[in-house]
mmCIF file of C-alpha atoms in Angstrom:
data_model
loop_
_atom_site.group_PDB
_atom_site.id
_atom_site.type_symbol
_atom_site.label_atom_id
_atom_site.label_comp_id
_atom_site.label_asym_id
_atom_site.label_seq_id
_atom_site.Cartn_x
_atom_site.Cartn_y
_atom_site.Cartn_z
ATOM 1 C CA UNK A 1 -150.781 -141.733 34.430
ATOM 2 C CA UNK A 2 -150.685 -141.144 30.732
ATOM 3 C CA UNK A 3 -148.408 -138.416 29.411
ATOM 4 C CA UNK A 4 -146.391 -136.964 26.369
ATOM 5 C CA UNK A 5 -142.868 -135.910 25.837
ATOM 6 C CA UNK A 6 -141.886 -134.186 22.738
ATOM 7 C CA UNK A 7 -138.506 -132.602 21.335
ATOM 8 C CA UNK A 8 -138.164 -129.267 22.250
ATOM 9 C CA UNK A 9 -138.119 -127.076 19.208
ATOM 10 C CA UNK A 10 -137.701 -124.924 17.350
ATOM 11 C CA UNK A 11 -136.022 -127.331 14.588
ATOM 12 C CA UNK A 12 -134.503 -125.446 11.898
ATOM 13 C CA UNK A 13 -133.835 -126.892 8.264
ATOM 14 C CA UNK A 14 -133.270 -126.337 4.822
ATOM 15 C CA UNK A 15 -135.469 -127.853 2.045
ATOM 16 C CA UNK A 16 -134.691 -131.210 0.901
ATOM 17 C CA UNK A 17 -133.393 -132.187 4.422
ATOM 18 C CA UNK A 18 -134.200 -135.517 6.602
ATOM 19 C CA UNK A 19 -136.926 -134.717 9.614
ATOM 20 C CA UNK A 20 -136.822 -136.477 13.126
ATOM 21 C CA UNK A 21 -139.131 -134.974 15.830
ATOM 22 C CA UNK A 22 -138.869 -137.644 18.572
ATOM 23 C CA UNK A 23 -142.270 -138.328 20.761
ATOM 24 C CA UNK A 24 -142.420 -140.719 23.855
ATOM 25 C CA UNK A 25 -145.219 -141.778 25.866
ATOM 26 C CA UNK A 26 -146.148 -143.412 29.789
ATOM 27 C CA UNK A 27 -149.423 -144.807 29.433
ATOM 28 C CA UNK A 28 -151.081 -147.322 31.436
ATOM 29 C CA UNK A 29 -152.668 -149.258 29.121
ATOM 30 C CA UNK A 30 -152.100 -150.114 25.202
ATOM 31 C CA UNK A 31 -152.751 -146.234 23.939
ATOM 32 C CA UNK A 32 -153.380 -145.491 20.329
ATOM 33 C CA UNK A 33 -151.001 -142.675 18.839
ATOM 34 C CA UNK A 34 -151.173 -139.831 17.031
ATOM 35 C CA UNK A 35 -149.428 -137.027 15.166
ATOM 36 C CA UNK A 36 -150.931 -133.535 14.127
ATOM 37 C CA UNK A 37 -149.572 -130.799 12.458
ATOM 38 C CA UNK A 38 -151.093 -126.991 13.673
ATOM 39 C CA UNK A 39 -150.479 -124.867 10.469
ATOM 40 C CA UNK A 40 -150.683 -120.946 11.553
ATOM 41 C CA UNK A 41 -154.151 -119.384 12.637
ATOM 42 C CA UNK A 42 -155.230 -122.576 12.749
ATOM 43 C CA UNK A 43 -156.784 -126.157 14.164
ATOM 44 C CA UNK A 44 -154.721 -129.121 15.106
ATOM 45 C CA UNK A 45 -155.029 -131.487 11.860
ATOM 46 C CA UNK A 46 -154.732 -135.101 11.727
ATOM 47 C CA UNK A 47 -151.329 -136.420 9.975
ATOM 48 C CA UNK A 48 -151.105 -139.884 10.726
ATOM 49 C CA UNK A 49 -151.699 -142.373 13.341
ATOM 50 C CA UNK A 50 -150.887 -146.089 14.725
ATOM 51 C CA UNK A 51 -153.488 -148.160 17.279
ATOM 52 C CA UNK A 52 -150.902 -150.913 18.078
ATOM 53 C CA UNK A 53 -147.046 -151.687 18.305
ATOM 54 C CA UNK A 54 -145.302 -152.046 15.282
ATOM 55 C CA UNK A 55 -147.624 -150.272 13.397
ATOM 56 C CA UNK A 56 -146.474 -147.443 10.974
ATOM 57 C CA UNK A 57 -148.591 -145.123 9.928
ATOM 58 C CA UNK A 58 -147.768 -142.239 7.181
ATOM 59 C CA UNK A 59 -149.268 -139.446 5.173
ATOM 60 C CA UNK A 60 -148.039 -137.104 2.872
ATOM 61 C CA UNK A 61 -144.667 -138.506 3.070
ATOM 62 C CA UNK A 62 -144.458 -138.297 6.629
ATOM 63 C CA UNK A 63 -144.342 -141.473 8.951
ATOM 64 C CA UNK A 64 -144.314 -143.001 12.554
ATOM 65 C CA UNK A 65 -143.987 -146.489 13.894
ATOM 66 C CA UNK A 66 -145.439 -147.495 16.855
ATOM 67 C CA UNK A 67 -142.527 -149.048 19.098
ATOM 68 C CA UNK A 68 -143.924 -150.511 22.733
ATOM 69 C CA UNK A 69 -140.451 -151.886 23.686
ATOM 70 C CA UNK A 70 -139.209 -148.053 23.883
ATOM 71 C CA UNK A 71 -142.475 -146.280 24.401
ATOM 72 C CA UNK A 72 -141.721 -144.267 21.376
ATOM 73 C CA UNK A 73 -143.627 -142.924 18.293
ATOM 74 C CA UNK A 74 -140.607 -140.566 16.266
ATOM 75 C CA UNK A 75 -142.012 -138.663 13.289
ATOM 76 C CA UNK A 76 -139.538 -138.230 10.222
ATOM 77 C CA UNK A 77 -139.713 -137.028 6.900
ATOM 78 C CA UNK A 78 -137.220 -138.337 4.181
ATOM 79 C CA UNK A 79 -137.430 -134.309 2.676
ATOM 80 C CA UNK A 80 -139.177 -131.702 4.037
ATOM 81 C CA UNK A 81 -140.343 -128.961 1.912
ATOM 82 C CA UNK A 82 -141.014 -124.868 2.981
ATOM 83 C CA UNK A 83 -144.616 -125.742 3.072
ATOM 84 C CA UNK A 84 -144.190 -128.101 5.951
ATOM 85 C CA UNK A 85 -143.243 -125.819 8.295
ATOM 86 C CA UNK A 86 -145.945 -126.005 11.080
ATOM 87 C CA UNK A 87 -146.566 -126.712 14.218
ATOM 88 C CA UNK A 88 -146.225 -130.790 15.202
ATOM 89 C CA UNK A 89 -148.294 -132.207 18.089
ATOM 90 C CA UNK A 90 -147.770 -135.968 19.463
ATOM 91 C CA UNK A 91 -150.688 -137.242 21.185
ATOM 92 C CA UNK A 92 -151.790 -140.704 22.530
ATOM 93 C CA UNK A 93 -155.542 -142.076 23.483
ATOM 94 C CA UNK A 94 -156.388 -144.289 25.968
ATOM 95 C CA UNK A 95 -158.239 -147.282 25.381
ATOM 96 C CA UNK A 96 -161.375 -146.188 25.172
ATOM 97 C CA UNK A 97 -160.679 -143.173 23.678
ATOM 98 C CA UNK A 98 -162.551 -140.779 25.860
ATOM 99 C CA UNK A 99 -159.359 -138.487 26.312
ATOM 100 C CA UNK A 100 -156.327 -137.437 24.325
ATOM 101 C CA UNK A 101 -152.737 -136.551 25.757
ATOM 102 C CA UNK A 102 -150.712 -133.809 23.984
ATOM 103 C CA UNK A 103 -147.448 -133.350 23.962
ATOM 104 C CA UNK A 104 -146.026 -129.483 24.115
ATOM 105 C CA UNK A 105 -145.570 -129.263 20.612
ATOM 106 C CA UNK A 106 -142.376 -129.076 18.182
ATOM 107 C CA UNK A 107 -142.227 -126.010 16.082
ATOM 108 C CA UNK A 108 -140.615 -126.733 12.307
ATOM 109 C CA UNK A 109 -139.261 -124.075 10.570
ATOM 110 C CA UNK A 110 -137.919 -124.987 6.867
ATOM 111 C CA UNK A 111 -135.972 -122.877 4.966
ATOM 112 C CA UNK A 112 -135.606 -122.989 0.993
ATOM 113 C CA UNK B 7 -168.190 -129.308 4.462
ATOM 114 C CA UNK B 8 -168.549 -126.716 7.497
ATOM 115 C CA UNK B 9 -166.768 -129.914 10.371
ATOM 116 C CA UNK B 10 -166.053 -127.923 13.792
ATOM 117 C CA UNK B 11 -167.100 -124.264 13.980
ATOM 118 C CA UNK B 12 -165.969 -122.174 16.446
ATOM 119 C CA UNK B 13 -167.096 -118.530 17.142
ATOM 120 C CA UNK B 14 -165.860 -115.976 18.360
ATOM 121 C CA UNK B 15 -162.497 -116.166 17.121
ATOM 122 C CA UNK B 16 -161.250 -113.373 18.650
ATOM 123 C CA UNK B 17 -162.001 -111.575 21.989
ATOM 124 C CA UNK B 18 -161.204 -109.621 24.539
ATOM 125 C CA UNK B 19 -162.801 -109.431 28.354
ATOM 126 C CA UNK B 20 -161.973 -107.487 31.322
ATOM 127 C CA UNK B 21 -161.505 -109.454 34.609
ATOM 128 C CA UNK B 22 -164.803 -110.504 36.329
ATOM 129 C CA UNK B 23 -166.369 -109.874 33.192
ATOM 130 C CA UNK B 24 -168.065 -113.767 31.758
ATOM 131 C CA UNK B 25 -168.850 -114.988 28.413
ATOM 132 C CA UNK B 26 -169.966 -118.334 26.191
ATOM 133 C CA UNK B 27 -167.633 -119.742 23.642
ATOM 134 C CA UNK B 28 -169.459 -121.468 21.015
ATOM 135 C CA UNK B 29 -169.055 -124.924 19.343
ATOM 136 C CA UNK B 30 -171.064 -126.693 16.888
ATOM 137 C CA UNK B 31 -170.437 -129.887 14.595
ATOM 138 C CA UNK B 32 -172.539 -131.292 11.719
ATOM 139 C CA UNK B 33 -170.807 -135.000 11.846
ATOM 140 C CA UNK B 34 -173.366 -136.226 13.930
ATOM 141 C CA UNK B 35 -170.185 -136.876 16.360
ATOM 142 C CA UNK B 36 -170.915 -137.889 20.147
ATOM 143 C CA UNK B 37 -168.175 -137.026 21.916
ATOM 144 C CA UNK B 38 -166.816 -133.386 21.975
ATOM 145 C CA UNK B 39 -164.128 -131.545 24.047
ATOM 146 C CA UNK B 40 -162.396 -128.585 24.861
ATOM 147 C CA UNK B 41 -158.902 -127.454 25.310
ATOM 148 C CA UNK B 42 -156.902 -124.388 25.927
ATOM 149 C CA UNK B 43 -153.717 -123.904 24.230
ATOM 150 C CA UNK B 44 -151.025 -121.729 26.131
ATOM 151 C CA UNK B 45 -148.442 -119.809 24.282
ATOM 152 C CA UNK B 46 -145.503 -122.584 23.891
ATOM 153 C CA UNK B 47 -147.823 -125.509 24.900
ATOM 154 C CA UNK B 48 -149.431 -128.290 24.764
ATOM 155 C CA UNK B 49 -153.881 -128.495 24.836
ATOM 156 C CA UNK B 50 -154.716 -129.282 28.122
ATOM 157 C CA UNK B 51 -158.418 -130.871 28.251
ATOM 158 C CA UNK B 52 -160.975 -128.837 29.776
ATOM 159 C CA UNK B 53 -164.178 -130.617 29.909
ATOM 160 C CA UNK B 54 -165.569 -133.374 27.650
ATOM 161 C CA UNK B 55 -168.540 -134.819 26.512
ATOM 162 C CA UNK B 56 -169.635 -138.278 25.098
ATOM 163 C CA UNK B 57 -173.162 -137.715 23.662
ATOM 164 C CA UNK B 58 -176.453 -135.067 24.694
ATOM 165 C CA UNK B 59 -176.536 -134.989 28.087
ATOM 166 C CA UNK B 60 -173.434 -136.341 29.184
ATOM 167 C CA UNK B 61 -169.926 -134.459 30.418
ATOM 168 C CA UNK B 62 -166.940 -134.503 32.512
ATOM 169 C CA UNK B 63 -164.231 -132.859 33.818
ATOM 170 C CA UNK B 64 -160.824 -132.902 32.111
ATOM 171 C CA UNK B 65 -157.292 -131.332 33.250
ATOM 172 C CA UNK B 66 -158.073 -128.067 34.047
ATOM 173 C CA UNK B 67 -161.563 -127.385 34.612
ATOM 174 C CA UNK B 68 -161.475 -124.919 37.289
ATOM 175 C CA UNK B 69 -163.267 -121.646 36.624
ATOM 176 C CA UNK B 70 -165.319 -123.126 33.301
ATOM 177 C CA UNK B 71 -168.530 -124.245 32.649
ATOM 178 C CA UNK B 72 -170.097 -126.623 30.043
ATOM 179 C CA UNK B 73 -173.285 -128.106 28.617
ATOM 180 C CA UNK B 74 -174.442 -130.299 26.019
ATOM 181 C CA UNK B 75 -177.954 -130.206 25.436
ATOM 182 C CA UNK B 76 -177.586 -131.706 21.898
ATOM 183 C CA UNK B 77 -175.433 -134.068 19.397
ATOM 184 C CA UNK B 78 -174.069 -130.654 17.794
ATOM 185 C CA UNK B 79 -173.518 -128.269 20.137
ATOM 186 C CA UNK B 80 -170.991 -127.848 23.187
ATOM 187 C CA UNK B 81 -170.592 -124.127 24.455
ATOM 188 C CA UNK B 82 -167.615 -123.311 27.042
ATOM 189 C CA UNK B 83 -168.680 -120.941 29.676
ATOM 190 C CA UNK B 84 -166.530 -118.670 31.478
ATOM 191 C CA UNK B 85 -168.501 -117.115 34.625
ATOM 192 C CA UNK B 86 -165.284 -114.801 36.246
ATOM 193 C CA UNK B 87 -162.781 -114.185 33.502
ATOM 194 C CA UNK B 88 -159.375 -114.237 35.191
ATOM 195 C CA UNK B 89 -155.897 -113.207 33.006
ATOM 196 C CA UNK B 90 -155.138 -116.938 33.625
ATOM 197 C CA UNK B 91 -157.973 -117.710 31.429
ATOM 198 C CA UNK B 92 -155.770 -115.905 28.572
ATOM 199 C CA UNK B 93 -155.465 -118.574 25.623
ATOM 200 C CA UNK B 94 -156.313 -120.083 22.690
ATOM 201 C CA UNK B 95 -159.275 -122.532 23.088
ATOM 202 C CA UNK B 96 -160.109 -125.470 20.734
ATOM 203 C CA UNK B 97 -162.961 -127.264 20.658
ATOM 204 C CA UNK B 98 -162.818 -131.026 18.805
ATOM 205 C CA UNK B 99 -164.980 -133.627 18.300
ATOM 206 C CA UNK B 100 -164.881 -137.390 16.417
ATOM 207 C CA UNK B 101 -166.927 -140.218 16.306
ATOM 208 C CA UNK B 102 -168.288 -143.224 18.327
ATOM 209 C CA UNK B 103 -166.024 -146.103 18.393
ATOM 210 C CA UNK B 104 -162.433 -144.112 18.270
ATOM 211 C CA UNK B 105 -160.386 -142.650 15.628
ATOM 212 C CA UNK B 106 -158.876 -139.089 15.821
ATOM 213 C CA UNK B 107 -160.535 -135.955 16.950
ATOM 214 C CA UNK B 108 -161.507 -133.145 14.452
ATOM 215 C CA UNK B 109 -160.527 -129.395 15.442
ATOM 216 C CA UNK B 110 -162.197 -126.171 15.321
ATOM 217 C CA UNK B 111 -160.257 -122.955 14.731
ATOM 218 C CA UNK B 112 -159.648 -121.483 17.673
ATOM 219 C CA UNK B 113 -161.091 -119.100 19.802
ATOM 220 C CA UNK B 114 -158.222 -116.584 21.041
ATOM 221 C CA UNK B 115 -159.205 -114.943 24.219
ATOM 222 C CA UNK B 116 -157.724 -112.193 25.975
ATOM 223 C CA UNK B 117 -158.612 -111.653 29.796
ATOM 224 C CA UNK B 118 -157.020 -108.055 30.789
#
């Protein structure tokens, strides 16, 4: 079946440093992936995304590429800042896009 | 720009007690789905819909309810509240032909 495995967080970091939350995926077929970010009080929100391998996608100076050979899809940031701190959901879609996985979540706290 | 609302956003039931969670979207989206959100967790996928008329069961859809009489709306019924049903539940929605879901806020619902 299709499933999600995420870092276990908290990750703690000061401002300024580099950001790796590592996501893999099992899925049956050729998934589409997907980060959001949960800010607090509030919905999951669409960061970025990638519908085949070798694709990177990237928003707001975060990014993800798409790698089949180790069923992966790492998020990292080059310098986070306080306001990025946030909830970060990996996610995958099957083909026809019907349902979503989630992984468990990866809680980033940043500190200035 | 109103995109998913959810209401409540708060509650509280006693066991045995039932109640409807509401979801509407003004995107003209087909498919629609719920999730509940445990503390330190992942969404799990309750039910799901992919247009009027249509729905199916997700995950976890023991003890819920759902209907989808039109494009906008998708209410989650509870009929038994049970403190398992203690969580945070999400409705989403996105558009024909793929592409990543849109969230409500939240509805955070306390069974005691």
């Amino acid at each position: 079946g299709n499933s999600v495995t995420q870092m276990e967080g908290p990750v703690t970091l000061s401002e300024e440093a580099f950001l790796t939350i590592n996501c893999t995926y099992t899925a049956t077929g050729y998934p589409s992936l997907f980060w959001y970010v949960q800010y607090p009080g509030e919905g999951l929100q669409l960061l970025l995304k990638a519908t085949k391998a070798d694709d990177k996608g990237s928003n707001k100076g975060f990014e993800a590429t798409y790698r089949k050979e180790t069923t992966s899809f790492h998020l990292e940031k080059g310098s986070v800042q306080v306001s990025d701190s946030a909830v970060y959901f990996c996610a995958l879609s099957e083909g026809n896009f019907n349902k979503f996985y989630f992984g468990s979540g990866t809680k980033l706290n940043v500190k200035p | 720009n109103a995109g998913v609302t959810q209401t409540p956003k708060f509650r509280i039931l006693k066991i045995g007690q039932s109640m409807t969670l509401q979801c509407t979207q003004d995107m003209n989206h087909n498919y629609m789905y719920w999730y509940r959100q445990d503390p330190g967790m992942g969404l799990k996928l309750i039910y799901y819909s992919v247009g009027a008329g249509i729905t199916d069961k997700g995950e976890v859809p023991n003890g819920y309810n759902v209907s989808r009489s039109t494009t906008e709306d998708f209410p989650l019924r509870l009929e038994l509240a049970a403190p398992s049903q203690t969580s945070v539940y999400f409705c989403a929605s996105r558009p024909t032909g793929g592409g990543p879901q849109h969230f409500g806020d939240g509805t955070r619902l306390s069974i005691l």
